[in-house]
PDB file of C-alpha atoms and ligand atoms in Angstrom:
ATOM      1  CA  UNK A   1       3.992 -17.832  -0.779  1.00 91.00           C
ATOM      2  CA  UNK A   2       2.466 -14.997  -2.816  1.00 96.00           C
ATOM      3  CA  UNK A   3       4.544 -12.071  -4.086  1.00 98.00           C
ATOM      4  CA  UNK A   4       5.478  -9.366  -1.581  1.00 98.00           C
ATOM      5  CA  UNK A   5       4.735  -6.124  -3.412  1.00 98.00           C
ATOM      6  CA  UNK A   6       5.228  -3.660  -0.582  1.00 98.00           C
ATOM      7  CA  UNK A   7       8.904  -3.169   0.216  1.00 97.00           C
ATOM      8  CA  UNK A   8      10.803  -0.024   1.176  1.00 96.00           C
ATOM      9  CA  UNK A   9      14.588   0.076   0.883  1.00 95.00           C
ATOM     10  CA  UNK A  10      16.955   2.688   2.283  1.00 91.00           C
ATOM     11  CA  UNK A  11      15.913   4.860  -0.682  1.00 89.00           C
ATOM     12  CA  UNK A  12      12.706   5.534   1.248  1.00 87.00           C
ATOM     13  CA  UNK A  13      14.534   7.382   4.074  1.00 80.00           C
ATOM     14  CA  UNK A  14      12.451   5.792   6.841  1.00 83.00           C
ATOM     15  CA  UNK A  15      13.636   2.289   5.866  1.00 91.00           C
ATOM     16  CA  UNK A  16      16.803   0.220   6.071  1.00 94.00           C
ATOM     17  CA  UNK A  17      18.473  -2.234   3.720  1.00 96.00           C
ATOM     18  CA  UNK A  18      19.541  -2.315   0.107  1.00 95.00           C
ATOM     19  CA  UNK A  19      17.729  -4.006  -2.768  1.00 96.00           C
ATOM     20  CA  UNK A  20      20.446  -6.717  -2.720  1.00 96.00           C
ATOM     21  CA  UNK A  21      19.785  -7.475   0.941  1.00 97.00           C
ATOM     22  CA  UNK A  22      16.043  -7.722   0.335  1.00 97.00           C
ATOM     23  CA  UNK A  23      16.522 -10.095  -2.577  1.00 97.00           C
ATOM     24  CA  UNK A  24      18.786 -12.295  -0.456  1.00 97.00           C
ATOM     25  CA  UNK A  25      16.231 -12.394   2.386  1.00 97.00           C
ATOM     26  CA  UNK A  26      13.345 -13.088   0.000  1.00 97.00           C
ATOM     27  CA  UNK A  27      15.226 -16.056  -1.435  1.00 96.00           C
ATOM     28  CA  UNK A  28      15.923 -17.378   2.054  1.00 95.00           C
ATOM     29  CA  UNK A  29      12.213 -17.105   2.830  1.00 95.00           C
ATOM     30  CA  UNK A  30      11.370 -18.884  -0.425  1.00 94.00           C
ATOM     31  CA  UNK A  31       9.346 -16.065  -1.958  1.00 96.00           C
ATOM     32  CA  UNK A  32       8.997 -16.426  -5.705  1.00 92.00           C
ATOM     33  CA  UNK A  33       8.460 -12.748  -6.401  1.00 97.00           C
ATOM     34  CA  UNK A  34       8.986  -9.366  -4.747  1.00 98.00           C
ATOM     35  CA  UNK A  35       8.455  -5.762  -5.732  1.00 98.00           C
ATOM     36  CA  UNK A  36      10.055  -2.558  -4.498  1.00 97.00           C
ATOM     37  CA  UNK A  37       7.669   0.248  -3.652  1.00 96.00           C
ATOM     38  CA  UNK A  38       9.485   3.326  -2.373  1.00 94.00           C
ATOM     39  CA  UNK A  39       7.556   6.238  -0.872  1.00 91.00           C
ATOM     40  CA  UNK A  40       6.761   8.922  -3.382  1.00 90.00           C
ATOM     41  CA  UNK A  41       5.244  12.148  -2.068  1.00 87.00           C
ATOM     42  CA  UNK A  42       4.781  14.802  -4.691  1.00 85.00           C
ATOM     43  CA  UNK A  43       3.633  17.505  -2.344  1.00 79.00           C
ATOM     44  CA  UNK A  44       5.256  19.382   0.486  1.00 73.00           C
ATOM     45  CA  UNK A  45       3.355  18.633   3.654  1.00 71.00           C
ATOM     46  CA  UNK A  46       4.079  20.861   6.587  1.00 67.00           C
ATOM     47  CA  UNK A  47       5.799  19.215   9.508  1.00 64.00           C
ATOM     48  CA  UNK A  48       6.059  15.830   7.836  1.00 62.00           C
ATOM     49  CA  UNK A  49       9.450  14.167   8.156  1.00 54.00           C
ATOM     50  CA  UNK A  50       9.677  12.915   4.580  1.00 54.00           C
ATOM     51  CA  UNK A  51      11.195  14.983   1.855  1.00 55.00           C
ATOM     52  CA  UNK A  52       8.520  16.489  -0.340  1.00 54.00           C
ATOM     53  CA  UNK A  53       9.688  14.668  -3.407  1.00 60.00           C
ATOM     54  CA  UNK A  54      11.571  11.381  -3.410  1.00 63.00           C
ATOM     55  CA  UNK A  55      12.641  10.974  -6.991  1.00 65.00           C
ATOM     56  CA  UNK A  56      13.665   7.548  -8.140  1.00 76.00           C
ATOM     57  CA  UNK A  57      17.059   8.466  -9.467  1.00 79.00           C
ATOM     58  CA  UNK A  58      18.601   6.880 -12.524  1.00 79.00           C
ATOM     59  CA  UNK A  59      21.220   5.092 -10.380  1.00 88.00           C
ATOM     60  CA  UNK A  60      18.363   3.411  -8.498  1.00 91.00           C
ATOM     61  CA  UNK A  61      16.739   2.331 -11.706  1.00 92.00           C
ATOM     62  CA  UNK A  62      20.007   1.046 -13.167  1.00 92.00           C
ATOM     63  CA  UNK A  63      20.763  -0.897 -10.007  1.00 93.00           C
ATOM     64  CA  UNK A  64      17.232  -2.322 -10.060  1.00 95.00           C
ATOM     65  CA  UNK A  65      17.532  -3.459 -13.670  1.00 94.00           C
ATOM     66  CA  UNK A  66      20.905  -5.150 -13.026  1.00 95.00           C
ATOM     67  CA  UNK A  67      19.561  -6.997 -10.007  1.00 96.00           C
ATOM     68  CA  UNK A  68      16.356  -7.982 -11.805  1.00 95.00           C
ATOM     69  CA  UNK A  69      18.375  -9.548 -14.609  1.00 95.00           C
ATOM     70  CA  UNK A  70      20.433 -11.651 -12.209  1.00 93.00           C
ATOM     71  CA  UNK A  71      18.038 -12.492  -9.381  1.00 92.00           C
ATOM     72  CA  UNK A  72      16.724 -16.024  -9.116  1.00 90.00           C
ATOM     73  CA  UNK A  73      13.242 -14.762  -8.398  1.00 95.00           C
ATOM     74  CA  UNK A  74      10.928 -12.277 -10.084  1.00 97.00           C
ATOM     75  CA  UNK A  75      11.685  -8.715  -9.078  1.00 98.00           C
ATOM     76  CA  UNK A  76       9.284  -5.915  -9.953  1.00 98.00           C
ATOM     77  CA  UNK A  77       9.406  -2.142  -9.919  1.00 97.00           C
ATOM     78  CA  UNK A  78       6.587  -0.558  -7.997  1.00 97.00           C
ATOM     79  CA  UNK A  79       6.010   2.617  -6.022  1.00 95.00           C
ATOM     80  CA  UNK A  80       3.891   3.666  -3.068  1.00 96.00           C
ATOM     81  CA  UNK A  81       2.584   7.042  -4.080  1.00 95.00           C
ATOM     82  CA  UNK A  82       0.687   9.327  -1.740  1.00 94.00           C
ATOM     83  CA  UNK A  83      -2.647  10.275  -3.210  1.00 96.00           C
ATOM     84  CA  UNK A  84      -3.052  13.991  -2.612  1.00 93.00           C
ATOM     85  CA  UNK A  85      -5.979  15.327  -4.658  1.00 94.00           C
ATOM     86  CA  UNK A  86      -4.411  18.648  -5.600  1.00 91.00           C
ATOM     87  CA  UNK A  87      -1.359  17.028  -7.194  1.00 91.00           C
ATOM     88  CA  UNK A  88      -3.198  14.399  -9.241  1.00 94.00           C
ATOM     89  CA  UNK A  89      -1.880  15.776 -12.512  1.00 94.00           C
ATOM     90  CA  UNK A  90       1.694  15.897 -11.225  1.00 92.00           C
ATOM     91  CA  UNK A  91       1.409  12.252 -10.132  1.00 94.00           C
ATOM     92  CA  UNK A  92       0.230  11.259 -13.605  1.00 95.00           C
ATOM     93  CA  UNK A  93       3.203  12.978 -15.249  1.00 93.00           C
ATOM     94  CA  UNK A  94       5.641  11.414 -12.773  1.00 92.00           C
ATOM     95  CA  UNK A  95       4.273   7.888 -13.287  1.00 94.00           C
ATOM     96  CA  UNK A  96       4.734   8.076 -17.029  1.00 93.00           C
ATOM     97  CA  UNK A  97       8.459   8.756 -16.572  1.00 89.00           C
ATOM     98  CA  UNK A  98       9.346   5.359 -15.092  1.00 91.00           C
ATOM     99  CA  UNK A  99       8.797   1.757 -16.214  1.00 94.00           C
ATOM    100  CA  UNK A 100       6.709   0.719 -13.220  1.00 96.00           C
ATOM    101  CA  UNK A 101       5.250  -2.769 -13.095  1.00 98.00           C
ATOM    102  CA  UNK A 102       2.583  -1.551 -10.681  1.00 98.00           C
ATOM    103  CA  UNK A 103       1.709   1.542  -8.716  1.00 98.00           C
ATOM    104  CA  UNK A 104       0.306   1.450  -5.205  1.00 98.00           C
ATOM    105  CA  UNK A 105      -1.766   4.419  -4.118  1.00 98.00           C
ATOM    106  CA  UNK A 106      -1.908   5.313  -0.447  1.00 98.00           C
ATOM    107  CA  UNK A 107      -3.889   7.682   1.716  1.00 98.00           C
ATOM    108  CA  UNK A 108      -1.617   8.701   4.598  1.00 95.00           C
ATOM    109  CA  UNK A 109      -2.930  12.250   4.935  1.00 94.00           C
ATOM    110  CA  UNK A 110      -6.233  13.951   5.572  1.00 95.00           C
ATOM    111  CA  UNK A 111      -5.285  17.503   4.591  1.00 91.00           C
ATOM    112  CA  UNK A 112      -2.077  18.120   6.557  1.00 89.00           C
ATOM    113  CA  UNK A 113      -2.787  15.466   9.170  1.00 93.00           C
ATOM    114  CA  UNK A 114      -0.565  12.408   8.879  1.00 92.00           C
ATOM    115  CA  UNK A 115      -3.058   9.791  10.076  1.00 96.00           C
ATOM    116  CA  UNK A 116      -0.482   7.056  10.724  1.00 95.00           C
ATOM    117  CA  UNK A 117       2.138   9.100  12.581  1.00 92.00           C
ATOM    118  CA  UNK A 118       2.336   8.232  16.273  1.00 94.00           C
ATOM    119  CA  UNK A 119       3.212  11.874  16.983  1.00 91.00           C
ATOM    120  CA  UNK A 120      -0.164  12.929  15.534  1.00 92.00           C
ATOM    121  CA  UNK A 121      -2.264  10.168  17.104  1.00 95.00           C
ATOM    122  CA  UNK A 122      -3.835  12.664  19.539  1.00 95.00           C
ATOM    123  CA  UNK A 123      -5.902  14.046  16.636  1.00 95.00           C
ATOM    124  CA  UNK A 124      -8.121  10.957  16.814  1.00 97.00           C
ATOM    125  CA  UNK A 125      -9.307  11.861  20.319  1.00 96.00           C
ATOM    126  CA  UNK A 126     -10.057  15.405  19.233  1.00 96.00           C
ATOM    127  CA  UNK A 127     -12.169  14.438  16.227  1.00 97.00           C
ATOM    128  CA  UNK A 128     -15.392  12.543  15.548  1.00 97.00           C
ATOM    129  CA  UNK A 129     -14.058   9.112  14.552  1.00 98.00           C
ATOM    130  CA  UNK A 130     -16.969   8.302  12.224  1.00 98.00           C
ATOM    131  CA  UNK A 131     -16.302  11.572  10.378  1.00 98.00           C
ATOM    132  CA  UNK A 132     -12.596  10.712  10.194  1.00 98.00           C
ATOM    133  CA  UNK A 133     -13.479   7.356   8.595  1.00 98.00           C
ATOM    134  CA  UNK A 134     -15.795   9.100   6.139  1.00 98.00           C
ATOM    135  CA  UNK A 135     -13.034  11.520   5.156  1.00 98.00           C
ATOM    136  CA  UNK A 136     -10.422   8.795   4.826  1.00 98.00           C
ATOM    137  CA  UNK A 137     -12.625   6.587   2.639  1.00 98.00           C
ATOM    138  CA  UNK A 138     -13.781   9.525   0.570  1.00 98.00           C
ATOM    139  CA  UNK A 139     -10.087  10.045  -0.308  1.00 98.00           C
ATOM    140  CA  UNK A 140      -9.810   6.316  -1.075  1.00 98.00           C
ATOM    141  CA  UNK A 141     -12.689   6.657  -3.554  1.00 98.00           C
ATOM    142  CA  UNK A 142     -11.074   9.711  -5.166  1.00 98.00           C
ATOM    143  CA  UNK A 143      -7.820   7.745  -5.415  1.00 98.00           C
ATOM    144  CA  UNK A 144      -9.670   5.044  -7.386  1.00 98.00           C
ATOM    145  CA  UNK A 145     -11.435   7.539  -9.627  1.00 98.00           C
ATOM    146  CA  UNK A 146      -8.113   9.159 -10.541  1.00 98.00           C
ATOM    147  CA  UNK A 147      -7.307   5.951 -12.477  1.00 98.00           C
ATOM    148  CA  UNK A 148      -3.635   6.431 -11.582  1.00 98.00           C
ATOM    149  CA  UNK A 149      -3.214   3.382  -9.374  1.00 98.00           C
ATOM    150  CA  UNK A 150      -3.273  -0.398  -9.661  1.00 98.00           C
ATOM    151  CA  UNK A 151      -3.418  -1.175  -5.964  1.00 98.00           C
ATOM    152  CA  UNK A 152      -4.765   0.473  -2.801  1.00 98.00           C
ATOM    153  CA  UNK A 153      -2.207   0.268   0.032  1.00 98.00           C
ATOM    154  CA  UNK A 154      -3.296  -0.905   3.498  1.00 98.00           C
ATOM    155  CA  UNK A 155      -7.000  -0.324   2.700  1.00 98.00           C
ATOM    156  CA  UNK A 156      -8.153   0.510   6.231  1.00 98.00           C
ATOM    157  CA  UNK A 157      -5.017   2.232   7.521  1.00 98.00           C
ATOM    158  CA  UNK A 158      -7.256   4.606   9.447  1.00 98.00           C
ATOM    159  CA  UNK A 159      -7.711   1.921  12.157  1.00 98.00           C
ATOM    160  CA  UNK A 160      -3.936   1.945  12.859  1.00 98.00           C
ATOM    161  CA  UNK A 161      -4.200   3.181  16.448  1.00 98.00           C
ATOM    162  CA  UNK A 162      -7.331   1.187  17.212  1.00 97.00           C
ATOM    163  CA  UNK A 163      -9.856   4.019  16.881  1.00 98.00           C
ATOM    164  CA  UNK A 164     -13.081   2.721  15.332  1.00 97.00           C
ATOM    165  CA  UNK A 165     -16.519   4.322  15.020  1.00 97.00           C
ATOM    166  CA  UNK A 166     -18.929   3.171  17.723  1.00 96.00           C
ATOM    167  CA  UNK A 167     -21.744   2.805  15.220  1.00 96.00           C
ATOM    168  CA  UNK A 168     -21.978   0.479  12.223  1.00 97.00           C
ATOM    169  CA  UNK A 169     -19.813   1.778   9.373  1.00 97.00           C
ATOM    170  CA  UNK A 170     -20.119  -1.136   6.933  1.00 97.00           C
ATOM    171  CA  UNK A 171     -21.834   1.140   4.381  1.00 98.00           C
ATOM    172  CA  UNK A 172     -18.606   3.193   4.206  1.00 98.00           C
ATOM    173  CA  UNK A 173     -16.605   0.033   3.497  1.00 98.00           C
ATOM    174  CA  UNK A 174     -19.205  -1.122   0.969  1.00 98.00           C
ATOM    175  CA  UNK A 175     -19.006   2.107  -1.003  1.00 98.00           C
ATOM    176  CA  UNK A 176     -15.200   1.971  -1.020  1.00 98.00           C
ATOM    177  CA  UNK A 177     -15.262  -1.636  -2.272  1.00 98.00           C
ATOM    178  CA  UNK A 178     -17.766  -0.744  -4.969  1.00 98.00           C
ATOM    179  CA  UNK A 179     -15.527   2.073  -6.217  1.00 98.00           C
ATOM    180  CA  UNK A 180     -12.423  -0.129  -6.151  1.00 98.00           C
ATOM    181  CA  UNK A 181     -14.243  -2.733  -8.227  1.00 98.00           C
ATOM    182  CA  UNK A 182     -15.533  -0.156 -10.687  1.00 98.00           C
ATOM    183  CA  UNK A 183     -12.055   1.312 -11.307  1.00 98.00           C
ATOM    184  CA  UNK A 184     -10.209  -2.004 -11.171  1.00 98.00           C
ATOM    185  CA  UNK A 185      -8.086  -1.168  -8.139  1.00 98.00           C
ATOM    186  CA  UNK A 186      -6.725  -4.177  -6.224  1.00 98.00           C
ATOM    187  CA  UNK A 187      -6.768  -4.320  -2.454  1.00 98.00           C
ATOM    188  CA  UNK A 188      -3.493  -4.921  -0.713  1.00 98.00           C
ATOM    189  CA  UNK A 189      -3.538  -7.434   2.130  1.00 98.00           C
ATOM    190  CA  UNK A 190      -0.891  -5.712   4.222  1.00 98.00           C
ATOM    191  CA  UNK A 191       0.527  -7.482   7.259  1.00 98.00           C
ATOM    192  CA  UNK A 192       2.141  -4.426   8.864  1.00 98.00           C
ATOM    193  CA  UNK A 193      -1.056  -3.758  10.822  1.00 97.00           C
ATOM    194  CA  UNK A 194      -0.061  -6.723  12.998  1.00 97.00           C
ATOM    195  CA  UNK A 195       2.966  -4.699  14.086  1.00 96.00           C
ATOM    196  CA  UNK A 196       0.870  -1.603  14.929  1.00 96.00           C
ATOM    197  CA  UNK A 197      -1.442  -0.814  17.888  1.00 97.00           C
ATOM    198  CA  UNK A 198      -4.509  -2.120  15.981  1.00 97.00           C
ATOM    199  CA  UNK A 199      -2.772  -5.543  15.822  1.00 97.00           C
ATOM    200  CA  UNK A 200      -4.774  -6.533  12.784  1.00 97.00           C
ATOM    201  CA  UNK A 201      -4.014  -7.123   9.120  1.00 98.00           C
ATOM    202  CA  UNK A 202      -5.151  -4.347   6.759  1.00 98.00           C
ATOM    203  CA  UNK A 203      -7.930  -4.839   5.707  1.00 98.00           C
ATOM    204  CA  UNK A 204      -9.952  -6.334   8.554  1.00 98.00           C
ATOM    205  CA  UNK A 205     -11.745  -9.615   7.950  1.00 98.00           C
ATOM    206  CA  UNK A 206     -15.031  -7.707   7.742  1.00 98.00           C
ATOM    207  CA  UNK A 207     -13.682  -5.391   5.029  1.00 98.00           C
ATOM    208  CA  UNK A 208     -11.944  -8.192   3.135  1.00 98.00           C
ATOM    209  CA  UNK A 209     -15.253 -10.098   3.021  1.00 98.00           C
ATOM    210  CA  UNK A 210     -16.932  -7.024   1.548  1.00 98.00           C
ATOM    211  CA  UNK A 211     -14.086  -6.617  -0.981  1.00 98.00           C
ATOM    212  CA  UNK A 212     -14.436 -10.255  -1.986  1.00 98.00           C
ATOM    213  CA  UNK A 213     -18.190  -9.904  -2.432  1.00 98.00           C
ATOM    214  CA  UNK A 214     -17.491  -7.026  -4.861  1.00 98.00           C
ATOM    215  CA  UNK A 215     -14.911  -9.116  -6.757  1.00 98.00           C
ATOM    216  CA  UNK A 216     -12.019  -6.821  -5.846  1.00 98.00           C
ATOM    217  CA  UNK A 217      -8.715  -8.575  -6.601  1.00 98.00           C
ATOM    218  CA  UNK A 218      -5.951  -8.795  -4.002  1.00 98.00           C
ATOM    219  CA  UNK A 219      -2.169  -8.639  -3.706  1.00 98.00           C
ATOM    220  CA  UNK A 220      -0.026  -9.148  -0.613  1.00 98.00           C
ATOM    221  CA  UNK A 221       2.441  -6.797   1.055  1.00 98.00           C
ATOM    222  CA  UNK A 222       4.540  -6.809   4.207  1.00 98.00           C
ATOM    223  CA  UNK A 223       5.259  -3.059   4.109  1.00 98.00           C
ATOM    224  CA  UNK A 224       8.836  -4.059   4.920  1.00 97.00           C
ATOM    225  CA  UNK A 225      11.028  -1.277   6.253  1.00 96.00           C
ATOM    226  CA  UNK A 226      13.956  -3.629   6.854  1.00 97.00           C
ATOM    227  CA  UNK A 227      15.008  -6.856   5.124  1.00 97.00           C
ATOM    228  CA  UNK A 228      13.800  -9.089   7.972  1.00 97.00           C
ATOM    229  CA  UNK A 229      10.236  -7.862   7.365  1.00 97.00           C
ATOM    230  CA  UNK A 230      10.008  -9.290   3.872  1.00 98.00           C
ATOM    231  CA  UNK A 231       7.117 -11.779   3.596  1.00 97.00           C
ATOM    232  CA  UNK A 232       6.416 -11.337   7.287  1.00 97.00           C
ATOM    233  CA  UNK A 233       3.171 -12.971   8.516  1.00 97.00           C
ATOM    234  CA  UNK A 234       2.215 -14.046   4.997  1.00 97.00           C
ATOM    235  CA  UNK A 235       0.973 -17.442   6.221  1.00 97.00           C
ATOM    236  CA  UNK A 236      -1.597 -15.618   8.336  1.00 98.00           C
ATOM    237  CA  UNK A 237      -2.479 -13.259   5.452  1.00 98.00           C
ATOM    238  CA  UNK A 238      -3.026 -16.135   3.021  1.00 98.00           C
ATOM    239  CA  UNK A 239      -5.153 -17.906   5.605  1.00 98.00           C
ATOM    240  CA  UNK A 240      -7.333 -14.816   5.970  1.00 98.00           C
ATOM    241  CA  UNK A 241      -7.673 -14.422   2.189  1.00 98.00           C
ATOM    242  CA  UNK A 242      -8.710 -18.036   1.783  1.00 98.00           C
ATOM    243  CA  UNK A 243     -11.098 -17.830   4.715  1.00 98.00           C
ATOM    244  CA  UNK A 244     -13.157 -15.121   3.003  1.00 98.00           C
ATOM    245  CA  UNK A 245     -13.067 -16.993  -0.318  1.00 98.00           C
ATOM    246  CA  UNK A 246     -10.057 -15.779  -2.312  1.00 98.00           C
ATOM    247  CA  UNK A 247      -8.306 -18.433  -4.401  1.00 98.00           C
ATOM    248  CA  UNK A 248      -6.199 -16.116  -6.569  1.00 98.00           C
ATOM    249  CA  UNK A 249      -3.870 -13.161  -6.249  1.00 98.00           C
ATOM    250  CA  UNK A 250      -2.524 -10.737  -8.860  1.00 97.00           C
ATOM    251  CA  UNK A 251       0.920 -10.364 -10.343  1.00 98.00           C
ATOM    252  CA  UNK A 252       1.877  -7.321 -12.368  1.00 98.00           C
ATOM    253  CA  UNK A 253       4.111  -6.752 -15.371  1.00 98.00           C
ATOM    254  CA  UNK A 254       4.375  -3.289 -16.844  1.00 97.00           C
ATOM    255  CA  UNK A 255       1.079  -2.383 -15.258  1.00 97.00           C
ATOM    256  CA  UNK A 256      -0.808  -5.343 -16.691  1.00 97.00           C
ATOM    257  CA  UNK A 257      -2.206  -7.825 -14.254  1.00 97.00           C
ATOM    258  CA  UNK A 258      -2.484 -11.574 -14.298  1.00 98.00           C
ATOM    259  CA  UNK A 259      -4.009 -13.905 -11.765  1.00 97.00           C
ATOM    260  CA  UNK A 260      -2.162 -16.723 -10.046  1.00 97.00           C
ATOM    261  CA  UNK A 261      -3.410 -19.288  -7.553  1.00 97.00           C
ATOM    262  CA  UNK A 262      -2.714 -18.861  -3.868  1.00 95.00           C
TER     263      UNK A 262
HETATM  264 ZN1   ZN B   1       1.887   3.295   3.479  1.00 56.07          ZN
HETATM  265 ZN1   ZN B   2       4.725   1.477   2.785  1.00 56.07          ZN
END
C-alpha cells in the first residue's frame, strides 16, 4: 500500500484520535508510511467553525519526533494549509518555522464561502456552476504559482456535493494540470470523496487521466478524521491510478521528493 499522507489527529479540532492511535492502526493495516497533515488556516474566515490559526505547538512537534523515532513505519510531518491569496506571505513565513516533510495546499474557500461545508451547500444552487468551477480552479492555479506547496489536496473538491457544469469543462481541468506540472505540484488521490455525496475519489478518472498526460506526480491520502479511516479505500485508489497509467507515487523527506513503485 502507498503512503497515506493526509491524516488529521485531534489537533485538527474536527478530527479524533491521537498520533499514537493512528500509528497503531496504520501498522495493523500494513501501511509502510504515513504522514500527519493538520489543518492550518492562517486567516480568520467569518462564520467558519475552525479557529483562525491552528499553530502546531512545540508539544505536538516533540511528541511527533518521539513517535517517529520509535515507530516501526515511516512517519512524516506534513500540513494541510488553506491557500488564501491575501495571506500568501504569512503562509510562507509560517512554513519556514517547522521541519515539514511536505506541505499540502488546499482550496476550501472561494472568498468567504466554505465550498465543502454541508451547511453552505445551498450556495451551489444559487450560483452558475461553471463559473464556480472556474473560480475554484483559478485558485488552484494561484496555489501552484505561489510555489509554497508540494501537493494539491483533493484536486476537484468542488464536485463534493455532486454539482457539475452541464457543459464540457475539460479545458478547465487541462489548464489546472498544466499549471501543476509547470510548478511541480503533485496531485493527491484522496479517497474521502467516496464518503461524500459525490461518491467519487478526488480527482475523477477524467481529471486523473489529464493529470497523467501532463506528467503530474501523485500521492495518496485518506483524509482520515479518525484512526479507522487511515488507508481507507486505498486498493480502489491504486487501481484507479494504475488504470490511467501511473506506476509510481511520491514520498517526501524534508520537502524533497522521491518516486517509489506502486
Ligand atoms: Zn481538505
Ligand atoms: Zn484534510
